[in-house]
PDB file of C-alpha atoms in Angstrom:
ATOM      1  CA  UNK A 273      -6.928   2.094 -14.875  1.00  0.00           C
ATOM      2  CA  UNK A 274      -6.090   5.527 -12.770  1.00  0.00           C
ATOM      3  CA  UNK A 275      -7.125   8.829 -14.131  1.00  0.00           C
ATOM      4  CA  UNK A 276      -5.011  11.858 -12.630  1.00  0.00           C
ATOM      5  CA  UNK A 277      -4.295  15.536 -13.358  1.00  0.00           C
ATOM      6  CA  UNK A 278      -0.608  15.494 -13.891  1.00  0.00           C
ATOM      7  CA  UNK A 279       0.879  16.953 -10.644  1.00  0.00           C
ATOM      8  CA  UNK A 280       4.666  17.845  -9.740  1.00  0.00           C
ATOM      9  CA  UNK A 281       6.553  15.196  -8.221  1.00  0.00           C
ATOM     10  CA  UNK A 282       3.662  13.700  -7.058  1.00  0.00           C
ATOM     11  CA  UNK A 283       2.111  12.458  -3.133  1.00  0.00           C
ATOM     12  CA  UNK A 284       3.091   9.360  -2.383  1.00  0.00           C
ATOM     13  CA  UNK A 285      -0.648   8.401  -2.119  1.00  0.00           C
ATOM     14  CA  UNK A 286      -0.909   9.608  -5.805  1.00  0.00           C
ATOM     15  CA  UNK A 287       2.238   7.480  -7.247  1.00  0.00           C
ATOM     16  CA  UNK A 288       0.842   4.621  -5.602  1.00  0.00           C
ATOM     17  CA  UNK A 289      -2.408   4.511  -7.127  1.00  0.00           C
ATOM     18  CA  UNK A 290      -0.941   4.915 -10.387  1.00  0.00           C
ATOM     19  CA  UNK A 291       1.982   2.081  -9.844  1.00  0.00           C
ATOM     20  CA  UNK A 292      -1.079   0.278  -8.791  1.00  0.00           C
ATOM     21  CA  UNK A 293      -2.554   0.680 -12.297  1.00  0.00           C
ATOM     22  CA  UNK A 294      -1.785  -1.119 -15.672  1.00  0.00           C
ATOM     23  CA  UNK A 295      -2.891   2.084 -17.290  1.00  0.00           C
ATOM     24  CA  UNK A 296      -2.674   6.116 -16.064  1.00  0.00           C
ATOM     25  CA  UNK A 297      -4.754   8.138 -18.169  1.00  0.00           C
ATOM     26  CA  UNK A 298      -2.898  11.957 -17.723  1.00  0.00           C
ATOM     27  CA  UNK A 299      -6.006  14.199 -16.961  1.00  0.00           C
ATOM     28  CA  UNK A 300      -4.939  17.372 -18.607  1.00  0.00           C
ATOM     29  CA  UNK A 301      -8.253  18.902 -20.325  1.00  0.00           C
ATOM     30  CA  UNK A 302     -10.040  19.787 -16.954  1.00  0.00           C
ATOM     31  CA  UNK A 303      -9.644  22.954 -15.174  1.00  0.00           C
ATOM     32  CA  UNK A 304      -6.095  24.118 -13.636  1.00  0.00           C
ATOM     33  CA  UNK A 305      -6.372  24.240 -10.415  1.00  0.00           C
ATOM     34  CA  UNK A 306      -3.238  26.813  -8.398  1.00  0.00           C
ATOM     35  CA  UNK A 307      -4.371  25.597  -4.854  1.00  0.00           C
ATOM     36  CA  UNK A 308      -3.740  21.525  -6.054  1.00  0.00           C
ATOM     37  CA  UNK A 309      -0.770  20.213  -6.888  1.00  0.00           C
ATOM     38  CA  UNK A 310      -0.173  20.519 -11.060  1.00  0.00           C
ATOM     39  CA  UNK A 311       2.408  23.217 -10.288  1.00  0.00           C
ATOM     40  CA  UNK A 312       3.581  22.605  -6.911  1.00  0.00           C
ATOM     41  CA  UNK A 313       4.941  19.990  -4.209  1.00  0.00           C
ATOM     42  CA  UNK A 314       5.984  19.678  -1.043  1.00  0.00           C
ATOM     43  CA  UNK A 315       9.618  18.661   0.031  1.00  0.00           C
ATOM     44  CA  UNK A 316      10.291  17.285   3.366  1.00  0.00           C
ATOM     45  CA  UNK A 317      13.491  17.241   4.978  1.00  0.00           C
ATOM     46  CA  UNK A 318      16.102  14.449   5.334  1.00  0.00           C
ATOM     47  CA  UNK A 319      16.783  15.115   8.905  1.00  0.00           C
ATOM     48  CA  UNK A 320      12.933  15.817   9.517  1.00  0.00           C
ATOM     49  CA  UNK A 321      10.446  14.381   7.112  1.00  0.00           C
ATOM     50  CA  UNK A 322       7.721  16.326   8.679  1.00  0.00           C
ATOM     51  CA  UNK A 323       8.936  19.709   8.187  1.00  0.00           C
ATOM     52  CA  UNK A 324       7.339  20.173   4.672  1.00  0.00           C
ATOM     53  CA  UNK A 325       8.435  23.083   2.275  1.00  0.00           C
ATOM     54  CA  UNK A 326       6.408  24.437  -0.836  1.00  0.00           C
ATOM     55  CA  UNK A 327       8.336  23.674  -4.430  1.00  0.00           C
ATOM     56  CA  UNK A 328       5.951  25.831  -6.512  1.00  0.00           C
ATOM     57  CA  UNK A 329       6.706  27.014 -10.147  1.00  0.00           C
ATOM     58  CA  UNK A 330       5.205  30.143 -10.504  1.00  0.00           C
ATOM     59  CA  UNK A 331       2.324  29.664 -13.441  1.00  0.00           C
ATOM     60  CA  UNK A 332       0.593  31.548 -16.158  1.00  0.00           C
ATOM     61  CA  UNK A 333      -3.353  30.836 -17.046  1.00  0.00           C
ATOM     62  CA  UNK A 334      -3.242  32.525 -20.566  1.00  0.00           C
ATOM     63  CA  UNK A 335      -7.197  31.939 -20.647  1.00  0.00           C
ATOM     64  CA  UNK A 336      -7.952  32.919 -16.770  1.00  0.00           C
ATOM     65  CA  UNK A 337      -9.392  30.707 -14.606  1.00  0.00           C
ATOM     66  CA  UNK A 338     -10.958  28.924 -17.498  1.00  0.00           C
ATOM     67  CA  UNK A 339      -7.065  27.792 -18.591  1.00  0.00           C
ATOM     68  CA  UNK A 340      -6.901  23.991 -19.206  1.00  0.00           C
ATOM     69  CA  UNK A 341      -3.935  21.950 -17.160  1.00  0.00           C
ATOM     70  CA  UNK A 342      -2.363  21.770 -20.949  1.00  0.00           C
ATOM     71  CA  UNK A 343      -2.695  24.873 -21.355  1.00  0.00           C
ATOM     72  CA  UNK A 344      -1.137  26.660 -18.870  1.00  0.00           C
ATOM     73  CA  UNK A 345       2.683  28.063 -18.953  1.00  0.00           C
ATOM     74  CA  UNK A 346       5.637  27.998 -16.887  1.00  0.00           C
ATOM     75  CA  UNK A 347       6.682  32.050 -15.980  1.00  0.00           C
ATOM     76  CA  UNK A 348      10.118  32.035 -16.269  1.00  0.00           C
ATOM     77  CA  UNK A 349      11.006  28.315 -17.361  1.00  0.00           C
ATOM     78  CA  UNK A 350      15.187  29.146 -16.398  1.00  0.00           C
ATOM     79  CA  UNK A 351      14.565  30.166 -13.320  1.00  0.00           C
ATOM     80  CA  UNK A 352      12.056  27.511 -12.576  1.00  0.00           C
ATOM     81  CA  UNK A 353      14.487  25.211 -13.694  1.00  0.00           C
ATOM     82  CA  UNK A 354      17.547  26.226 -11.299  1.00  0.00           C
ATOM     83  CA  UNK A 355      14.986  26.574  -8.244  1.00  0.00           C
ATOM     84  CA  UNK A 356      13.649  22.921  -8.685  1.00  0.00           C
ATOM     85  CA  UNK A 357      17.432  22.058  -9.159  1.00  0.00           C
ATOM     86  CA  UNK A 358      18.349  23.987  -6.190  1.00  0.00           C
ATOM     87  CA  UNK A 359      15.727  22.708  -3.686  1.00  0.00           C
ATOM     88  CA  UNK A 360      16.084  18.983  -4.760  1.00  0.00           C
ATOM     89  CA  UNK A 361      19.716  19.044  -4.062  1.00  0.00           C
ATOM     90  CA  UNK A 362      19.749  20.886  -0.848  1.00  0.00           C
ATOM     91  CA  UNK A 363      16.899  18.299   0.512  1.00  0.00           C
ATOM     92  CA  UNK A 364      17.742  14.894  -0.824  1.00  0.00           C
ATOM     93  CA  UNK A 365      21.365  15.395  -1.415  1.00  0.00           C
ATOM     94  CA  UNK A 366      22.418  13.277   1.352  1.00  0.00           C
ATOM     95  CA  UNK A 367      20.431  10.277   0.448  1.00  0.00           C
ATOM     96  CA  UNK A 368      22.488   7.523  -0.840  1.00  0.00           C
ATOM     97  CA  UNK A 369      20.158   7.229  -3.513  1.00  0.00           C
ATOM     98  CA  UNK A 370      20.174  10.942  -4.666  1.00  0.00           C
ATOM     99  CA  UNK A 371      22.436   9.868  -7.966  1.00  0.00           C
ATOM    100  CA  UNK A 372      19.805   7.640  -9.503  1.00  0.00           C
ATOM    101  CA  UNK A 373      17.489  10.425  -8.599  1.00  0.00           C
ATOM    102  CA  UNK A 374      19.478  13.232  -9.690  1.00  0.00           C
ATOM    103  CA  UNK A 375      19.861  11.297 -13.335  1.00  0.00           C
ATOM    104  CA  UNK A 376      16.276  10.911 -13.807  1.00  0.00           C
ATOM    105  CA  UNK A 377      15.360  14.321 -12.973  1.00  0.00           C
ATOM    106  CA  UNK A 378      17.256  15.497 -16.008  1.00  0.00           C
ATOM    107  CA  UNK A 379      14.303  14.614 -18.475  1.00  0.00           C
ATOM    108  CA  UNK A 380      12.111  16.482 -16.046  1.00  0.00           C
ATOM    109  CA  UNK A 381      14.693  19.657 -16.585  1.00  0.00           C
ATOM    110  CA  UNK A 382      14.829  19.974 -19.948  1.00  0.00           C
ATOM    111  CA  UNK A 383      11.033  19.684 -20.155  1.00  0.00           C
ATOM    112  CA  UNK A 384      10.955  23.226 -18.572  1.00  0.00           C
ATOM    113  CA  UNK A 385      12.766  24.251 -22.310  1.00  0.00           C
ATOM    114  CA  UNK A 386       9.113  23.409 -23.387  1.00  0.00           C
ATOM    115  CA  UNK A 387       7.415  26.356 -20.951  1.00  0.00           C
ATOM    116  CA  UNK A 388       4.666  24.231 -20.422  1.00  0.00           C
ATOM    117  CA  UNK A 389       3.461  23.059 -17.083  1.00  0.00           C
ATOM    118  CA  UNK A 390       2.023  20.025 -17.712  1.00  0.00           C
ATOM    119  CA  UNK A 391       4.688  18.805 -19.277  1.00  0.00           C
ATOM    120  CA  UNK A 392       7.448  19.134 -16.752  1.00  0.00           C
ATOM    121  CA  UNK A 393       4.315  17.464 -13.970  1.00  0.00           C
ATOM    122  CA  UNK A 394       3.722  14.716 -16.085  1.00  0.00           C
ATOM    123  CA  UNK A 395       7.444  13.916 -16.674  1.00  0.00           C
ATOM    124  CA  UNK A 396       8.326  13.965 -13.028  1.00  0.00           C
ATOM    125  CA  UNK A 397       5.595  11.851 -12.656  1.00  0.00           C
ATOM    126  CA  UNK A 398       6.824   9.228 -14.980  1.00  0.00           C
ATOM    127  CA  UNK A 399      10.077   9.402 -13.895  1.00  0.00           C
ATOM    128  CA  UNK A 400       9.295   8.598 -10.312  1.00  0.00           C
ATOM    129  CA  UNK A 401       7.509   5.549 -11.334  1.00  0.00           C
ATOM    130  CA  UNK A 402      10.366   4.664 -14.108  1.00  0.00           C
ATOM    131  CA  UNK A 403      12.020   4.073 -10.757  1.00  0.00           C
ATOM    132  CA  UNK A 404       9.724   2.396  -8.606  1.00  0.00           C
ATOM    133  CA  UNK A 405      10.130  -0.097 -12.169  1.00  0.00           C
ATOM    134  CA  UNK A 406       6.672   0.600 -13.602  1.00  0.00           C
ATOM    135  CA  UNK A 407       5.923  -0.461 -17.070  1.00  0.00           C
ATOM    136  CA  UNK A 408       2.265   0.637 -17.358  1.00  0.00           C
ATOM    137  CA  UNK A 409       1.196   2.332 -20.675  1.00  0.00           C
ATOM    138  CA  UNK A 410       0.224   6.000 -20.176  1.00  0.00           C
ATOM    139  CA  UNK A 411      -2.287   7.893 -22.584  1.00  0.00           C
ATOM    140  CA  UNK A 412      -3.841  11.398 -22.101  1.00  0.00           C
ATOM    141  CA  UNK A 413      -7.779  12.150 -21.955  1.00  0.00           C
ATOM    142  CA  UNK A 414      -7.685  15.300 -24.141  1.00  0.00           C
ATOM    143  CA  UNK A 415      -7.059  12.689 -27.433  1.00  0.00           C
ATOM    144  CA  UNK A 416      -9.417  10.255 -26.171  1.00  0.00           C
ATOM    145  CA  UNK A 417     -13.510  10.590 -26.536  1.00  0.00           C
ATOM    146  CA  UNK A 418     -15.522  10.673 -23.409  1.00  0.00           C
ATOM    147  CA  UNK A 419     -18.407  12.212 -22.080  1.00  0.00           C
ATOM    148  CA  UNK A 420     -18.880  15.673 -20.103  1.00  0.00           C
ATOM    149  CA  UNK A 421     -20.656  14.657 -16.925  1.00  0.00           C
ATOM    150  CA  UNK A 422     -17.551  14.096 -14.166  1.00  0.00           C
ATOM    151  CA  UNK A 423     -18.511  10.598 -13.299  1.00  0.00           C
ATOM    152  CA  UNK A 424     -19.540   9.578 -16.760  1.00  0.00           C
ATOM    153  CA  UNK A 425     -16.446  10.883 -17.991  1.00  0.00           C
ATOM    154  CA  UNK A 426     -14.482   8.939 -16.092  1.00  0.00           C
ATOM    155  CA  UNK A 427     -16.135   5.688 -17.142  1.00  0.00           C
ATOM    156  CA  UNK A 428     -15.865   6.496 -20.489  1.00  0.00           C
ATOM    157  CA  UNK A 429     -12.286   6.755 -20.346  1.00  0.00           C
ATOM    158  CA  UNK A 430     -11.654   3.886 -18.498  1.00  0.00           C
ATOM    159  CA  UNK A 431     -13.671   1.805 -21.131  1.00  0.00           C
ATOM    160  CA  UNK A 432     -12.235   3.549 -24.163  1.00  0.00           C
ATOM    161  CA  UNK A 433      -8.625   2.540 -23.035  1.00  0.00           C
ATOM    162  CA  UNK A 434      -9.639  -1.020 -22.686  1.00  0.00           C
ATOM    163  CA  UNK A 435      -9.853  -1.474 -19.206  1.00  0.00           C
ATOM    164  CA  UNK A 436     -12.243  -3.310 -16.878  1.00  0.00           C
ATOM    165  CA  UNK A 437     -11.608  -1.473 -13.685  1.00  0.00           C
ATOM    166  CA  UNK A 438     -10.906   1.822 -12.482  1.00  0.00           C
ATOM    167  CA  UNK A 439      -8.929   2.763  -9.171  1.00  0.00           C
ATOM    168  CA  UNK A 440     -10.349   5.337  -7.371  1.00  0.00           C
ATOM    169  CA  UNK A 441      -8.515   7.351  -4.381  1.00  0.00           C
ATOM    170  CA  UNK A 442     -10.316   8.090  -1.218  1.00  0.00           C
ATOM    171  CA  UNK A 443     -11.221  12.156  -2.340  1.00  0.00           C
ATOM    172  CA  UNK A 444     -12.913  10.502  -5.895  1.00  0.00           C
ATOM    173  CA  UNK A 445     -14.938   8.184  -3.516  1.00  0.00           C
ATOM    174  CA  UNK A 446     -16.596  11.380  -1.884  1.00  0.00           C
ATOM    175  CA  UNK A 447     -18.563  11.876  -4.803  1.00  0.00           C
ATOM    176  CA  UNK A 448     -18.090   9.493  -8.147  1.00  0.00           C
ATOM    177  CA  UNK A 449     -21.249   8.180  -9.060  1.00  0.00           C
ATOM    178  CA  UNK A 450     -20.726   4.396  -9.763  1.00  0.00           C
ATOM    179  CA  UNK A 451     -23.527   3.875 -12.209  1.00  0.00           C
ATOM    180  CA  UNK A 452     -21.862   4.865 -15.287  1.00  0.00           C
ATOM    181  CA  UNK A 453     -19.462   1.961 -15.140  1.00  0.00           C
ATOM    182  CA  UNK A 454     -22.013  -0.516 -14.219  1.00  0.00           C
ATOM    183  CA  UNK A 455     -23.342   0.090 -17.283  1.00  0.00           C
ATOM    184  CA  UNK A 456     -20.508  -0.124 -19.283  1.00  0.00           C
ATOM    185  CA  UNK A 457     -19.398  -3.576 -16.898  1.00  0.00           C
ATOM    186  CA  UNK A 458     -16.319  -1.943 -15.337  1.00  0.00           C
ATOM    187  CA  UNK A 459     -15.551  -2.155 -11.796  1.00  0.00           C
ATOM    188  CA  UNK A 460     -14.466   0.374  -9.422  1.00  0.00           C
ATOM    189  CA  UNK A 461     -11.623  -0.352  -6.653  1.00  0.00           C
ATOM    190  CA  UNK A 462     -11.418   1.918  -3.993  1.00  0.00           C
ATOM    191  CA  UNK A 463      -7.614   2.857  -3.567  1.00  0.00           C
ATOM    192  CA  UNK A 464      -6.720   2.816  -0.012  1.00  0.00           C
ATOM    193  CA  UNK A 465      -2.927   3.156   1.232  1.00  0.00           C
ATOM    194  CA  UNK A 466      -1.432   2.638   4.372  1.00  0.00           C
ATOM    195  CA  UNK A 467      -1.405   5.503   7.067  1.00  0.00           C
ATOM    196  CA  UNK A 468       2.029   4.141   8.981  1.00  0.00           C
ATOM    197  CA  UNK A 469       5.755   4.705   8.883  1.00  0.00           C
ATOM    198  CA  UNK A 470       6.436   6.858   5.409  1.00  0.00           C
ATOM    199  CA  UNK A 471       2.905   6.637   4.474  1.00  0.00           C
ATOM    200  CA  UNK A 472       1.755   9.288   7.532  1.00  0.00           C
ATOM    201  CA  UNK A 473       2.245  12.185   5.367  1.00  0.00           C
ATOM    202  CA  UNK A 474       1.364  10.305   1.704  1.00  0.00           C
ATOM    203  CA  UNK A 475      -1.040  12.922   1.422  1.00  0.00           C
ATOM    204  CA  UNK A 476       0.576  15.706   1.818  1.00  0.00           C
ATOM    205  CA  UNK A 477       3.935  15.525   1.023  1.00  0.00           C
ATOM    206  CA  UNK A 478       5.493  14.560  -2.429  1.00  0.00           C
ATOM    207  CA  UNK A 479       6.971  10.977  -2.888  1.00  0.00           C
ATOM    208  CA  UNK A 480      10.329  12.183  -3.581  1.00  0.00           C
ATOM    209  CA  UNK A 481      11.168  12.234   0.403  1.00  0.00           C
ATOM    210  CA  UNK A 482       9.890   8.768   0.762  1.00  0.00           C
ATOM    211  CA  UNK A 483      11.969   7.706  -2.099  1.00  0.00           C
ATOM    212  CA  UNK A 484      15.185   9.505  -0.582  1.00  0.00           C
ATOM    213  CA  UNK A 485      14.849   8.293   3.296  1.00  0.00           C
ATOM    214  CA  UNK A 486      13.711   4.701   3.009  1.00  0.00           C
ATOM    215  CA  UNK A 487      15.209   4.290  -0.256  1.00  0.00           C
ATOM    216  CA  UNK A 488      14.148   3.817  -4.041  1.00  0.00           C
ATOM    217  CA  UNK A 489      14.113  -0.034  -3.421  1.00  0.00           C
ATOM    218  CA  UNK A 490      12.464  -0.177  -0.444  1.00  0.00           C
ATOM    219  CA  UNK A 491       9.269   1.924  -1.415  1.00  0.00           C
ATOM    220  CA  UNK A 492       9.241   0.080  -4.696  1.00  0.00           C
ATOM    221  CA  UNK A 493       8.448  -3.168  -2.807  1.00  0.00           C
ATOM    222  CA  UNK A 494       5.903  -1.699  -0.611  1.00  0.00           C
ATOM    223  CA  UNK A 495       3.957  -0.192  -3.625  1.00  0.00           C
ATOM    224  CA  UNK A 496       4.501  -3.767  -4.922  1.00  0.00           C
ATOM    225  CA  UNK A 497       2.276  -5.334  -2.312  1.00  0.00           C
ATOM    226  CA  UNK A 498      -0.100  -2.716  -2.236  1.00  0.00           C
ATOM    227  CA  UNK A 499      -0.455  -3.131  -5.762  1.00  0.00           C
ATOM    228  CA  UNK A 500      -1.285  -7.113  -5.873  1.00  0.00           C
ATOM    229  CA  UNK A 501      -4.283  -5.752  -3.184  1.00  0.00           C
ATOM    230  CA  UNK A 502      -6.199  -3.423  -5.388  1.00  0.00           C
ATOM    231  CA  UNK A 503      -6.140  -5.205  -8.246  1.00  0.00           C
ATOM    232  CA  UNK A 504      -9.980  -5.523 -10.408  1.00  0.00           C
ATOM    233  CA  UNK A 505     -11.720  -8.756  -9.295  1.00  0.00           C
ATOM    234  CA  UNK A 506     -12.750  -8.746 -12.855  1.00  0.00           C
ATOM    235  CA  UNK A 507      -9.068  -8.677 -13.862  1.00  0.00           C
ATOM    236  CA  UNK A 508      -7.490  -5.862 -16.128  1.00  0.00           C
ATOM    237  CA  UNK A 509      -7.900  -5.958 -19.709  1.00  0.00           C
TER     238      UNK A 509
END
């Protein structure tokens, strides 16, 4: 199990620990957050993946601060829509796999006809792994019962979607509480992903320029092997 906020064309570091996953429960009753990444990503460059630049859709928190990730709505969803057209092509154009990209991202397009931002992150999350060739199940915490308390919350989750263990990234290590699931006789895996080659910048950058250098197939099989490493050594249910 992996338990995310959905975020916009996600890190590379993200979509891994979710291909890793039989399950990704979309976060999307906690807090939006404008300095993460529900409403924003960052593109590198064909000719230099290290020269990052800022894809942000320009957000509206009806309720404040307070406004949930569900919640929260897309300014001007046009616009938004031609700029995330715009910047895609101009970056990843060149890629021999930009047409099996550029098909894919059409779901994530019309989702901007909603005007809500969680839908058009969540859908360009599940495209991505659509095709890395992920067939996990995918459910979202606000309709599912848990528990306030962040740690406990998570547990709670993980158990009411069936599972036995729950992959945790390096930043949920820093301070989840593993009690909780001991109690409730899940395990947690600490996700850990490379740090060479396309995985320098995994944190930073969005998979997309990964997916567009090395290619589609390539990254697939290295989140394949990564995968068969962090799986529960209690099994999933």
């Amino acid at each position: 199990m992996a338990i995310h906020q959905p975020n916009l064309f996600p890190r590379l570091s993200t979509l891994a620990k979710l291909f890793a996953a039989d399950c990704w429960i979309v976060l999307d009753d906690v807090q939006f957050a404008r300095r993460d990444f529900q409403h924003r990503a960052r593109l590198g460059d064909m000719s230099s993946p290290s020269r990052l630049h800022w894809l942000s859709i320009p957000t509206h928190l009806p309720d404040g601060r307070s406004t949930l990730i569900k919640d929260a709505v897309v300014v001007d969803p046009q616009l938004a829509r031609r700029r995330t057209t715009h910047m895609l092509t101009q970056h990843y154009s060149r890629s021999p796999d930009w047409p099996i990209l550029r098909d894919g991202v059409d779901s994530v397009l019309q989702c901007f006809d909603t005007a809500r931002m969680a839908a058009v992150a969540e859908e360009s999350t599940k495209v991505l792994l659509r095709l890395l060739g992920w067939r996990g199940q995918i459910l979202r915490s606000s309709r599912l019962p848990a528990r306030a308390e962040r740690s406990q919350r998570l547990a709670d989750l993980t158990a009411v979607a069936g599972a036995r263990g729950y992959l945790c990234g390096t930043g949920g290590m820093s301070y989840l509480v593993t009690a909780p699931f001991e109690a409730l006789g899940l395990s947690v895996v600490p996700f850990v992903p490379p740090k060479n080659g396309f995985w320098r910048d995994a944190r930073e950058a969005s998979s997309v320029g990964p997916l567009m250098t090395a290619g589609i197939a390539a990254v697939a099989g290295e989140l394949r092997a990564i995968a068969s490493c962090h799986r529960s050594p209690v099994g999933s249910a």
